[in-house]
Coordinates of C-alpha atoms and ligand atoms in Angstrom, one line a residue:
X397 CA 35.6 -10.7 -3.4
X398 CA 32.3 -8.9 -3.3
X399 CA 30.4 -12.0 -4.0
X400 CA 32.1 -13.8 -1.2
X401 CA 31.4 -11.0 1.2
X402 CA 27.7 -11.0 0.5
X403 CA 27.5 -14.7 1.0
X404 CA 29.3 -14.5 4.3
X405 CA 27.0 -11.7 5.6
X406 CA 24.0 -13.9 4.7
X407 CA 22.3 -11.1 2.7
X408 CA 21.6 -10.8 -0.9
X409 CA 22.0 -7.4 -2.5
X410 CA 20.1 -4.5 -3.7
X411 CA 21.9 -4.6 -7.1
X412 CA 20.6 -1.2 -8.2
X413 CA 21.8 0.4 -4.9
X414 CA 25.3 -1.2 -5.2
X415 CA 25.7 -0.1 -8.8
X416 CA 24.4 3.4 -8.1
X417 CA 26.8 3.9 -5.3
X418 CA 29.8 2.6 -7.2
X419 CA 29.2 4.4 -10.4
X420 CA 28.3 7.7 -8.8
X421 CA 31.5 7.4 -6.9
X422 CA 33.5 6.8 -10.1
X423 CA 31.6 9.6 -11.8
X424 CA 32.7 12.1 -9.1
X425 CA 36.2 10.7 -9.1
X426 CA 36.3 11.3 -12.9
X427 CA 35.6 15.0 -12.3
X428 CA 31.8 15.3 -12.2
X429 CA 30.2 17.6 -9.6
X430 CA 29.9 16.1 -6.1
X431 CA 26.1 15.7 -6.3
X432 CA 26.2 13.8 -9.6
X433 CA 24.1 10.7 -9.8
X434 CA 24.7 7.6 -11.9
X435 CA 21.0 7.0 -12.6
X436 CA 21.2 3.3 -12.7
X437 CA 18.2 1.5 -14.2
X438 CA 17.4 -2.1 -15.2
X439 CA 18.1 -2.3 -18.9
X440 CA 15.2 -2.5 -21.2
X441 CA 16.9 -4.8 -23.7
X442 CA 19.3 -7.7 -23.3
X443 CA 21.8 -6.2 -25.6
X444 CA 22.2 -3.3 -23.2
X445 CA 23.1 -5.7 -20.4
X446 CA 21.3 -6.1 -17.1
X447 CA 21.7 -2.5 -15.9
X448 CA 22.3 0.8 -17.5
X449 CA 23.7 4.0 -16.0
X450 CA 22.4 7.1 -17.7
X451 CA 23.9 9.8 -15.6
X452 CA 27.0 10.5 -17.5
X453 CA 25.5 12.8 -20.1
X454 CA 24.0 15.2 -17.6
X455 CA 27.3 15.3 -15.6
X456 CA 29.4 15.8 -18.8
X457 CA 27.3 18.8 -19.7
X458 CA 27.8 20.4 -16.3
X459 CA 31.6 20.1 -16.6
X460 CA 31.7 20.8 -20.3
X461 CA 33.3 17.5 -21.2
X462 CA 32.4 15.3 -24.2
X463 CA 30.2 12.6 -22.7
X464 CA 31.9 9.6 -24.2
X465 CA 35.2 10.8 -22.9
X466 CA 33.7 11.2 -19.4
X467 CA 32.1 7.7 -19.7
X468 CA 35.5 6.2 -20.6
X469 CA 37.1 7.8 -17.6
X470 CA 34.3 6.6 -15.3
X471 CA 34.7 3.0 -16.6
X472 CA 38.4 3.1 -16.1
X473 CA 37.9 4.2 -12.5
X474 CA 35.1 1.7 -11.8
X475 CA 35.8 -1.4 -9.9
X476 CA 33.0 -3.9 -10.5
X477 CA 35.3 -6.9 -10.0
X478 CA 33.3 -10.0 -9.2
X479 CA 30.0 -8.2 -9.8
X480 CA 30.0 -7.5 -13.5
X481 CA 31.6 -9.6 -16.2
X482 CA 31.5 -6.8 -18.8
X483 CA 31.0 -3.0 -18.8
X484 CA 30.3 -1.3 -22.1
X485 CA 29.9 2.3 -23.3
X486 CA 27.0 2.7 -25.7
X487 CA 25.6 5.6 -27.7
X488 CA 26.3 9.1 -26.5
X489 CA 27.6 7.8 -23.1
X490 CA 25.4 5.2 -21.6
X491 CA 27.2 2.6 -19.4
X492 CA 25.9 -0.9 -19.8
X493 CA 26.6 -3.4 -17.1
X494 CA 26.5 -7.2 -17.6
X495 CA 26.3 -9.0 -14.3
X496 CA 28.8 -11.8 -13.5
X497 CA 26.9 -15.1 -13.6
X498 CA 28.9 -16.5 -10.7
X499 CA 27.9 -13.5 -8.6
X500 CA 24.3 -13.9 -9.5
X501 CA 24.4 -17.6 -8.7
X502 CA 26.0 -17.0 -5.4
X503 CA 23.3 -14.5 -4.5
X504 CA 20.6 -17.0 -5.4
X505 CA 22.1 -19.4 -2.9
X506 CA 22.0 -16.7 -0.2
X507 CA 18.4 -15.9 -0.9
X508 CA 17.4 -19.5 -0.7
X509 CA 18.9 -19.9 2.7
X510 CA 16.8 -17.2 4.3
X511 CA 13.1 -17.0 4.9
X512 CA 13.2 -13.3 4.1
X513 CA 15.1 -14.2 0.9
X514 CA 18.2 -12.6 2.2
X515 CA 17.1 -9.0 1.9
X516 CA 19.4 -6.5 3.6
X517 CA 18.2 -5.4 7.0
X518 CA 16.9 -1.9 7.2
X519 CA 17.5 0.8 9.8
X520 CA 14.1 0.5 11.5
X521 CA 11.9 3.5 11.4
X522 CA 8.6 4.1 13.2
X523 CA 6.1 4.5 10.4
X524 CA 2.5 5.4 11.0
X525 CA 0.1 4.4 8.3
X526 CA -3.2 6.2 8.2
X527 CA -5.6 4.1 6.2
X528 CA -9.2 2.8 5.8
X529 CA -10.8 5.5 8.0
X530 CA -14.5 4.8 7.6
X531 CA -17.1 6.9 9.3
X532 CA -19.2 5.9 12.3
X533 CA -22.8 5.0 11.8
X534 CA -22.2 4.7 8.1
X535 CA -21.7 1.6 6.0
X536 CA -18.1 1.3 4.7
X537 CA -18.4 1.9 1.0
X538 CA -16.4 1.7 -2.2
X539 CA -14.7 5.0 -1.4
X540 CA -12.8 3.4 1.5
X541 CA -11.8 0.3 -0.4
X542 CA -8.7 1.6 -2.1
X543 CA -7.4 3.2 1.1
X544 CA -7.9 -0.1 3.0
X545 CA -6.4 -2.3 0.4
X546 CA -3.4 -0.2 -0.6
X547 CA -2.7 1.0 2.9
X548 CA -2.7 -2.6 4.2
X549 CA -0.2 -3.6 1.5
X550 CA 2.1 -0.8 2.5
X551 CA 1.8 -1.8 6.2
X552 CA 2.7 -5.4 5.4
X553 CA 5.6 -4.4 3.2
X554 CA 7.1 -2.0 5.7
X555 CA 6.7 -4.5 8.5
X556 CA 8.2 -7.2 6.5
X557 CA 11.3 -5.0 5.9
X558 CA 11.7 -4.6 9.6
X559 CA 10.1 -1.2 10.4
X560 CA 7.9 -0.5 13.3
X561 CA 4.5 0.0 11.7
X562 CA 1.7 1.7 13.6
X563 CA -1.6 1.3 11.8
X564 CA -3.8 4.3 12.4
X565 CA -7.5 3.9 11.5
X566 CA -8.5 7.6 11.5
X567 CA -12.2 6.8 11.9
X568 CA -14.7 9.6 11.5
X569 CA -16.1 9.3 15.0
X570 CA -16.7 12.9 16.0
X571 CA -18.7 15.9 14.8
X572 CA -22.0 17.6 15.0
X573 CA -23.9 14.7 13.3
X574 CA -23.5 12.7 16.5
X575 CA -26.3 14.7 18.2
X576 CA -28.7 13.6 15.5
X577 CA -27.4 10.0 15.6
X578 CA -27.7 9.8 19.4
X579 CA -31.2 11.2 19.3
X580 CA -32.2 8.7 16.7
X581 CA -30.6 5.8 18.5
X582 CA -32.6 6.8 21.5
X583 CA -35.8 7.0 19.5
X584 CA -35.4 3.5 17.9
X585 CA -34.4 2.0 21.2
X586 CA -37.5 3.3 22.8
X587 CA -39.6 1.8 20.0
X588 CA -37.8 -1.5 19.8
X589 CA -35.5 -1.9 22.8
X590 CA -32.9 -3.7 20.7
X591 CA -30.1 -2.4 18.5
X592 CA -31.5 -4.0 15.4
X593 CA -31.8 -0.7 13.7
X594 CA -28.1 -0.5 13.6
X595 CA -27.8 -3.7 11.6
X596 CA -28.0 -1.7 8.5
X597 CA -26.0 1.5 9.1
X598 CA -26.8 3.0 5.7
X599 CA -30.6 2.9 6.5
X600 CA -30.0 4.1 10.0
X601 CA -28.1 7.1 9.0
X602 CA -30.5 8.0 6.3
X603 CA -33.5 7.7 8.6
X604 CA -31.8 9.7 11.3
X605 CA -31.2 12.5 8.8
X606 CA -34.7 12.4 7.6
X607 CA -36.1 12.6 11.1
X608 CA -33.8 15.5 11.8
X609 CA -35.0 17.4 8.8
X610 CA -38.7 16.7 9.3
X611 CA -39.2 16.7 13.1
X612 CA -38.4 20.1 14.8
X613 CA -38.6 18.7 18.3
X614 CA -36.2 15.9 17.4
X615 CA -33.8 18.5 15.9
X616 CA -33.8 20.5 19.0
X617 CA -33.0 17.4 21.1
X618 CA -30.3 16.5 18.7
X619 CA -28.6 19.9 18.9
X620 CA -28.8 19.7 22.6
X621 CA -27.1 16.3 22.6
X622 CA -24.2 17.7 20.5
X623 CA -23.4 20.2 23.2
X624 CA -23.9 17.6 26.0
X625 CA -21.6 15.1 24.2
X626 CA -18.9 17.7 23.8
X627 CA -19.3 18.5 27.5
X628 CA -18.7 14.9 28.4
X629 CA -22.3 14.1 29.5
X630 CA -22.3 10.4 30.6
X631 CA -25.5 9.4 28.9
X632 CA -24.4 10.9 25.6
X633 CA -21.0 9.4 25.9
X634 CA -22.5 5.9 26.4
X635 CA -24.8 6.3 23.4
X636 CA -21.9 7.5 21.3
X637 CA -19.7 4.6 22.4
X638 CA -22.5 2.2 21.3
X639 CA -22.6 3.8 17.9
X640 CA -18.8 3.6 17.5
X641 CA -18.6 0.0 18.8
X642 CA -21.4 -1.4 16.6
X643 CA -20.0 0.3 13.5
X644 CA -16.5 -0.9 14.1
X645 CA -17.5 -4.5 14.8
X646 CA -19.3 -4.5 11.5
X647 CA -16.2 -3.0 9.8
X648 CA -14.1 -5.6 11.5
X649 CA -16.0 -8.3 9.7
X650 CA -15.2 -6.6 6.4
X651 CA -11.5 -6.4 7.3
X652 CA -11.4 -10.0 8.2
X653 CA -13.1 -11.0 5.0
X654 CA -10.6 -8.8 3.1
X655 CA -7.6 -10.4 4.8
X656 CA -6.7 -6.9 6.0
X657 CA -4.5 -6.7 9.1
X658 CA -6.5 -3.9 10.9
X659 CA -8.0 -4.7 14.3
X660 CA -10.0 -2.8 16.8
X661 CA -6.8 -1.7 18.6
X662 CA -5.8 0.2 15.5
X663 CA -8.7 2.6 15.8
X664 CA -7.4 6.1 16.4
X665 CA -10.5 8.1 15.5
X666 CA -10.9 11.8 15.2
X667 CA -12.2 11.9 18.8
X668 CA -8.8 11.0 20.1
X669 CA -7.5 14.5 19.3
X670 CA -10.4 16.4 20.9
X671 CA -8.6 17.4 24.0
X672 CA -5.7 18.9 22.0
X673 CA -7.8 21.2 19.9
X674 CA -8.5 24.2 22.2
X675 CA -4.7 24.3 23.1
X676 CA -3.7 24.3 19.5
X677 CA -6.1 27.1 18.5
X678 CA -5.0 29.2 21.5
X679 CA -1.3 28.6 20.7
X680 CA -1.7 29.5 17.1
X681 CA -3.5 32.6 18.0
X682 CA -1.0 33.6 20.7
X683 CA 1.9 33.2 18.4
X684 CA 0.2 35.2 15.7
X685 CA -0.3 32.5 13.2
X686 CA -4.1 32.6 13.6
X687 CA -6.4 35.6 13.7
X688 CA -10.0 36.3 14.4
X689 CA -12.2 36.9 11.4
X690 CA -15.9 37.4 11.6
X691 CA -15.9 35.6 14.9
X692 CA -14.1 32.5 13.5
X693 CA -10.4 31.7 14.0
X694 CA -8.5 31.7 10.7
X695 CA -4.9 30.9 9.6
X696 CA -3.9 32.8 6.4
X697 CA -1.5 30.9 4.2
X698 CA 0.6 32.8 1.7
X699 CA 1.4 29.4 0.1
X700 CA -2.2 29.2 -1.1
X701 CA -4.0 31.9 -3.0
X702 CA -7.7 32.3 -3.4
X703 CA -9.4 33.4 -6.6
X704 CA -8.6 37.0 -5.9
X705 CA -4.9 36.2 -5.5
X706 CA -5.0 36.8 -1.8
X707 CA -3.6 34.5 0.9
X708 CA -6.1 31.7 1.5
X709 CA -7.8 31.6 4.8
X710 CA -8.1 28.2 6.6
X711 CA -10.7 28.2 9.3
X712 CA -9.6 26.3 12.4
X713 CA -12.4 27.2 14.7
X714 CA -15.9 28.2 13.7
X715 CA -17.9 31.1 15.1
X716 CA -20.0 28.7 17.2
X717 CA -16.8 27.3 18.7
X718 CA -16.8 24.1 16.7
X719 CA -13.5 22.7 15.4
X720 CA -12.9 21.5 11.8
X721 CA -11.6 18.5 10.0
X722 CA -8.4 20.5 9.4
X723 CA -7.9 21.3 13.1
X724 CA -8.1 17.6 13.9
X725 CA -5.5 16.8 11.2
X726 CA -3.2 19.4 12.7
X727 CA -3.5 17.9 16.1
X728 CA -3.2 14.4 14.7
X729 CA 0.2 15.1 13.0
X730 CA 1.4 16.7 16.3
X731 CA 0.2 13.6 18.2
X732 CA 2.0 11.3 15.8
X733 CA 5.2 13.1 16.6
X734 CA 4.8 13.6 20.3
X735 CA 3.2 10.4 21.4
X736 CA 3.9 7.9 18.6
X737 CA 7.4 9.3 17.7
X738 CA 6.9 8.7 14.0
X739 CA 9.7 9.1 11.6
X740 CA 7.3 8.9 8.6
X741 CA 3.5 9.1 8.3
X742 CA 1.8 7.8 5.2
X743 CA -1.7 9.0 4.5
X744 CA -3.7 6.8 2.2
X745 CA -6.5 9.2 1.3
X746 CA -8.1 9.9 -2.0
X747 CA -6.7 12.7 -4.1
X748 CA -9.7 15.0 -3.5
X749 CA -8.4 15.6 0.0
X750 CA -4.9 16.7 -1.1
X751 CA -5.4 20.4 -0.6
X752 CA -6.9 19.7 2.8
X753 CA -3.8 17.8 3.9
X754 CA -1.4 20.3 2.5
X755 CA -3.1 23.1 4.4
X756 CA -3.1 21.2 7.6
X757 CA 0.6 20.3 7.2
X758 CA 1.7 23.8 6.2
X759 CA 0.2 25.0 9.5
X760 CA 1.9 22.1 11.4
X761 CA 5.3 23.0 9.8
X762 CA 4.9 26.7 10.4
X763 CA 4.0 26.2 14.0
X764 CA 7.0 23.8 14.4
X765 CA 4.8 21.1 15.9
X766 CA 6.9 18.4 14.3
X767 CA 10.6 18.2 13.6
X768 CA 11.7 18.9 10.0
X769 CA 13.1 15.3 9.7
X770 CA 9.6 13.8 10.1
X771 CA 8.1 13.0 6.8
X772 CA 4.4 13.5 6.1
X773 CA 3.4 11.8 2.8
X774 CA 0.1 11.9 1.1
X775 CA 0.0 8.6 -0.8
X776 CA -3.1 9.6 -2.7
X777 CA -5.2 7.6 -5.1
X778 CA -7.8 8.2 -7.7
X779 CA -11.4 7.0 -8.0
X780 CA -12.8 3.7 -8.7
X781 CA -14.8 3.9 -11.9
X782 CA -17.4 1.7 -13.5
X783 CA -16.9 0.3 -17.0
X784 CA -18.7 3.4 -18.3
X785 CA -15.9 5.6 -17.0
X786 CA -18.1 7.2 -14.4
X787 CA -17.8 6.8 -10.6
X788 CA -18.6 3.2 -9.7
X789 CA -22.3 2.9 -8.7
X790 CA -24.9 0.3 -8.3
X791 CA -27.3 -0.2 -11.2
X792 CA -29.8 1.9 -9.4
X793 CA -27.2 4.7 -9.1
X794 CA -26.5 4.3 -5.4
X795 CA -23.2 3.8 -3.6
X796 CA -21.9 0.3 -3.7
X797 CA -21.5 -1.3 -0.3
X798 CA -18.2 -3.0 0.2
X799 CA -19.9 -6.1 1.7
X800 CA -22.1 -6.5 -1.3
X801 CA -19.2 -6.1 -3.6
X802 CA -17.3 -8.9 -1.7
X803 CA -20.4 -11.1 -1.9
X804 CA -20.4 -10.7 -5.6
X805 CA -16.7 -11.4 -5.9
X806 CA -17.1 -14.7 -4.0
X807 CA -20.1 -15.7 -6.1
X808 CA -18.3 -15.1 -9.4
X809 CA -15.1 -16.8 -8.2
X810 CA -17.3 -19.7 -7.1
X811 CA -18.7 -20.3 -10.5
X812 CA -15.3 -20.0 -12.1
X813 CA -13.4 -22.3 -9.7
X814 CA -16.1 -25.0 -9.4
X815 CA -16.2 -25.3 -13.2
X816 CA -12.4 -25.8 -13.3
X817 CA -12.3 -28.3 -10.4
X818 CA -15.4 -30.5 -10.4
X819 CA -13.8 -33.2 -8.2
X820 CA -12.2 -31.1 -5.5
X821 CA -13.3 -31.6 -1.9
X822 CA -15.7 -29.0 -0.7
X823 CA -13.5 -27.6 2.1
X824 CA -10.6 -27.0 -0.2
X825 CA -12.8 -25.6 -2.9
X826 CA -14.2 -23.0 -0.5
X827 CA -10.7 -21.9 0.5
X828 CA -9.7 -21.4 -3.1
X829 CA -12.9 -19.6 -4.0
X830 CA -12.2 -17.2 -1.2
X831 CA -8.6 -16.6 -2.0
X832 CA -9.4 -16.0 -5.7
X833 CA -12.5 -13.9 -5.2
X834 CA -11.1 -11.6 -2.5
X835 CA -7.7 -11.7 -4.1
X836 CA -9.1 -10.6 -7.5
X837 CA -10.7 -7.5 -6.0
X838 CA -7.6 -6.6 -4.1
X839 CA -5.1 -7.3 -6.8
X840 CA -7.1 -5.4 -9.4
X841 CA -6.7 -2.3 -7.2
X842 CA -3.1 -3.0 -6.2
X843 CA -1.8 -3.6 -9.7
X844 CA -2.8 -0.2 -11.0
X845 CA -0.7 2.8 -10.4
X846 CA -2.6 4.3 -7.5
X847 CA -2.4 7.9 -8.5
X848 CA -4.9 7.5 -11.4
X849 CA -8.6 6.5 -11.4
X850 CA -9.2 2.9 -12.2
X851 CA -11.9 1.0 -13.9
X852 CA -13.5 -1.8 -11.9
X853 CA -14.2 -4.6 -14.3
X854 CA -15.2 -8.1 -13.0
X855 CA -14.2 -9.9 -16.2
X856 CA -10.7 -8.4 -16.3
X857 CA -9.9 -9.0 -12.6
X858 CA -11.1 -12.7 -12.7
X859 CA -9.3 -13.6 -15.9
X860 CA -6.7 -16.4 -15.7
X861 CA -4.6 -14.4 -18.1
X862 CA -2.8 -11.1 -17.6
X863 CA -1.7 -9.3 -14.5
X864 CA -4.5 -10.6 -12.2
X865 CA -4.8 -12.4 -8.9
X866 CA -6.0 -15.7 -10.4
X867 CA -3.1 -15.7 -12.9
X868 CA -0.5 -15.1 -10.1
X869 CA -2.1 -17.6 -7.7
X870 CA -2.2 -20.1 -10.5
X871 CA 1.4 -19.4 -11.4
X872 CA 2.4 -20.1 -7.8
X873 CA 0.6 -23.4 -7.7
X874 CA 2.3 -24.5 -11.0
X875 CA 5.8 -24.0 -9.6
X876 CA 4.8 -25.7 -6.4
X877 CA 3.4 -28.7 -8.2
X878 CA 6.8 -29.5 -9.6
X879 CA 8.0 -30.2 -6.1
X880 CA 4.8 -32.1 -5.2
X881 CA 4.8 -34.3 -8.3
X882 CA 8.4 -35.3 -7.8
X883 CA 8.2 -35.4 -4.0
X884 CA 11.3 -33.4 -3.5
X885 CA 12.6 -32.2 -0.2
X886 CA 14.3 -28.8 -0.6
X887 CA 17.0 -29.8 1.8
X888 CA 18.2 -32.5 -0.6
X889 CA 19.2 -29.8 -3.1
X890 CA 23.0 -29.7 -2.4
X891 CA 24.4 -28.9 -5.9
X892 CA 25.3 -25.3 -6.7
X893 CA 23.2 -23.1 -9.0
X894 CA 24.5 -23.1 -12.6
X895 CA 23.5 -20.4 -15.0
X896 CA 24.4 -21.7 -18.5
X897 CA 21.2 -21.1 -20.4
X898 CA 20.1 -17.6 -21.3
X899 CA 16.7 -18.3 -19.7
X900 CA 18.2 -19.5 -16.5
X901 CA 20.2 -16.3 -16.4
X902 CA 17.3 -14.0 -17.1
X903 CA 15.2 -15.8 -14.4
X904 CA 18.0 -15.7 -11.8
X905 CA 18.7 -12.0 -12.4
X906 CA 15.0 -11.1 -12.1
X907 CA 14.8 -13.2 -8.9
X908 CA 17.5 -11.0 -7.3
X909 CA 15.6 -7.9 -8.2
X910 CA 13.0 -8.7 -5.5
X911 CA 15.0 -6.5 -3.0
X912 CA 15.1 -3.4 -5.2
X913 CA 11.5 -3.9 -6.0
X914 CA 10.3 -4.0 -2.4
X915 CA 12.6 -1.1 -1.6
X916 CA 10.8 1.0 -4.2
X917 CA 7.4 -0.1 -2.9
X918 CA 8.5 0.8 0.6
X919 CA 9.8 4.2 -0.4
X920 CA 7.0 5.3 -2.7
X921 CA 4.0 3.3 -1.4
X922 CA 3.3 1.9 -4.8
X923 CA 2.3 -1.8 -4.6
X924 CA 1.7 -1.9 -8.4
X925 CA 5.5 -2.0 -8.8
X926 CA 5.5 -5.3 -6.8
X927 CA 2.6 -6.6 -8.9
X928 CA 4.4 -5.8 -12.1
X929 CA 7.5 -7.4 -10.9
X930 CA 5.8 -10.6 -9.8
X931 CA 3.9 -10.8 -13.1
X932 CA 7.1 -10.4 -15.0
X933 CA 8.8 -13.0 -12.9
X934 CA 5.9 -15.5 -13.5
X935 CA 6.3 -14.9 -17.2
X936 CA 10.1 -15.5 -17.1
X937 CA 9.5 -18.6 -15.2
X938 CA 7.1 -19.9 -17.9
X939 CA 9.7 -19.3 -20.6
X940 CA 12.3 -21.1 -18.5
X941 CA 10.0 -24.0 -17.7
X942 CA 9.2 -24.5 -21.3
X943 CA 12.7 -24.4 -22.6
X944 CA 14.8 -25.8 -19.7
X945 CA 13.6 -29.3 -18.7
X946 CA 13.7 -29.5 -14.9
X947 CA 13.0 -33.0 -13.8
X948 CA 14.3 -34.5 -17.0
X949 CA 17.4 -32.4 -17.1
X950 CA 20.5 -33.9 -18.7
X951 CA 22.4 -34.3 -15.5
X952 CA 21.7 -34.4 -11.8
X953 CA 23.7 -31.2 -11.3
X954 CA 21.5 -29.3 -13.8
X955 CA 18.3 -30.8 -12.4
X956 CA 19.2 -29.6 -8.9
X957 CA 20.2 -26.2 -10.1
X958 CA 16.9 -25.8 -12.0
X959 CA 15.0 -27.0 -9.0
X960 CA 16.7 -24.3 -6.9
X961 CA 15.6 -21.7 -9.4
X962 CA 12.1 -23.0 -9.3
X963 CA 12.1 -23.1 -5.6
X964 CA 13.2 -19.5 -5.3
X965 CA 10.6 -18.5 -7.8
X966 CA 7.9 -20.1 -5.7
X967 CA 9.2 -18.5 -2.5
X968 CA 9.4 -15.1 -4.2
X969 CA 5.9 -15.3 -5.6
X970 CA 4.5 -16.3 -2.3
X971 CA 6.4 -13.7 -0.3
X972 CA 5.6 -11.0 -2.8
X973 CA 1.9 -11.8 -2.7
X974 CA 2.0 -12.0 1.1
X975 CA 3.4 -8.4 1.2
X976 CA 0.4 -7.4 -0.9
X977 CA -2.1 -9.2 1.3
X978 CA -3.0 -11.7 -1.5
X979 CA -3.5 -15.3 -0.3
X980 CA -1.9 -18.2 -2.1
X981 CA -3.2 -21.8 -2.2
X982 CA -1.2 -25.0 -2.8
X983 CA -3.3 -26.1 -5.8
X984 CA -6.2 -24.8 -7.9
Ligands
LIG1157 N1 -12.9 9.6 7.4 C1 -12.4 10.3 6.3 C2 -13.3 10.1 5.0 O1 -14.1 9.1 5.0 C3 -11.0 9.9 5.9 C4 -10.0 10.2 6.9 C5 -8.6 10.2 6.4 N2 -7.5 10.4 7.3 C6 -7.1 11.7 7.8 N3 -6.1 11.7 8.6 N4 -7.8 12.8 7.4 O2 -13.2 10.8 4.1

């Protein structure tokens, strides 16, 4: 009955969610406390079935019942008619579930009919994703790469699921350094009359700083410009705008090269929140959350203790009247509620800024600037390390520029791909080189659990074996080539899916786990879960392909059924890679 229902609705299923719900229900009906959870996982071994529920033991302990006895009761109350062909109790009280092949086959058909592979529609939320966030008049560097790549995968994934995604590029476009930058821009313009000096932002910034440190007259002018800029002076505003625009158009080139979906309209820099800052400080003071201390305005947080064990003071306004990075992030969270109406805000910022965010959010929550239901999440990540285990640097010890890194990626992919395809037309070759080179850099980052540091290693990321972009891209072309070679139109596949062989069953079940995989990625912002899934899927396909002849199958019915499995594999790989922002090509 269930299988029939799913087909009629036109959606496949989140198997894990369905089983969790049904087993938790049975668990509670069997006498377990009302908040008991079934803890349903994909089984690690075939003999344990397709899924395993591990929640019985904990529940049994709570009610003082022998776990096996509770498990038996749960199974007797559990109705998995049509979904599971067998339910077994194992060990101290694990419940093993073996999916019904007909049910799996029916869901494969459903997935094939829909361009979104039949995933269940979500209740759309407004989700703000704070990512990339480079700084004005500075070259985007390696420190921004993880945020840009992982944040963009999250944006694509959530959008694909049907959420309203607002990309927020929290560009560092405000602060006291702008006096110096404006004064220096003025100086070079007087000397050269063009904006050439801004072509290399790294040099520009360095020279501006040097001049500021060495030339007292310049420094006075710079400090004067800060005050004028903050006061809205037109000349300073224009110069500032120029700095922002030139920086962001250079960054846009990088985004485009990276196949990252950010555009100029996603820029919501720090300056956007300027006007809110005085009001917030005044409000926090007036309501007694903030106090004066040595001329500065400070919020003391009991949640955070300093070395002496006293509440930690967070400065929100300096003695000279200047506001801080924290003040801006307080305003920014408030804005994301009041103006953007966010249900969730995901911050892709490196782990070193965790305390900063926690402080800002603690103040935001205390002051009640956002509703409790609004979720603020720091999806943090570790550092990018060189092969030596130290922070990734150029050979000379400098920061690696993102654009240089991408040049090198293309160069390396070029050598690799040309060697493999000496006779391919130039246009096509270029496309593949780009997809592989850029894909390799992105995938290397996406495929590692983001919370830890990761080692940047060209040889690993460009290998055609292992969990890499080239391997995945190649796996996709291989499945595709089956259809190309035999010139098959997918609409001609009218026979039902048959799952007689073990390898067909394993592949089919894994294909249906796309939905629970993407649901996890959406919830936790962990694209490596998608990478691991796709990698595993590609491996299962290889095994299937080797042992189950497709085009030379024994009968037309089996041939069509296997072609359908291959087709859904191709679609799943492509779609999965799409949600990660990894391009696919038709052959390579
Ligand atoms: N521009 C900052 C940096 O380069 C990152 C900003 C992150 N976003 C935020 N809402 N604080 O470190």
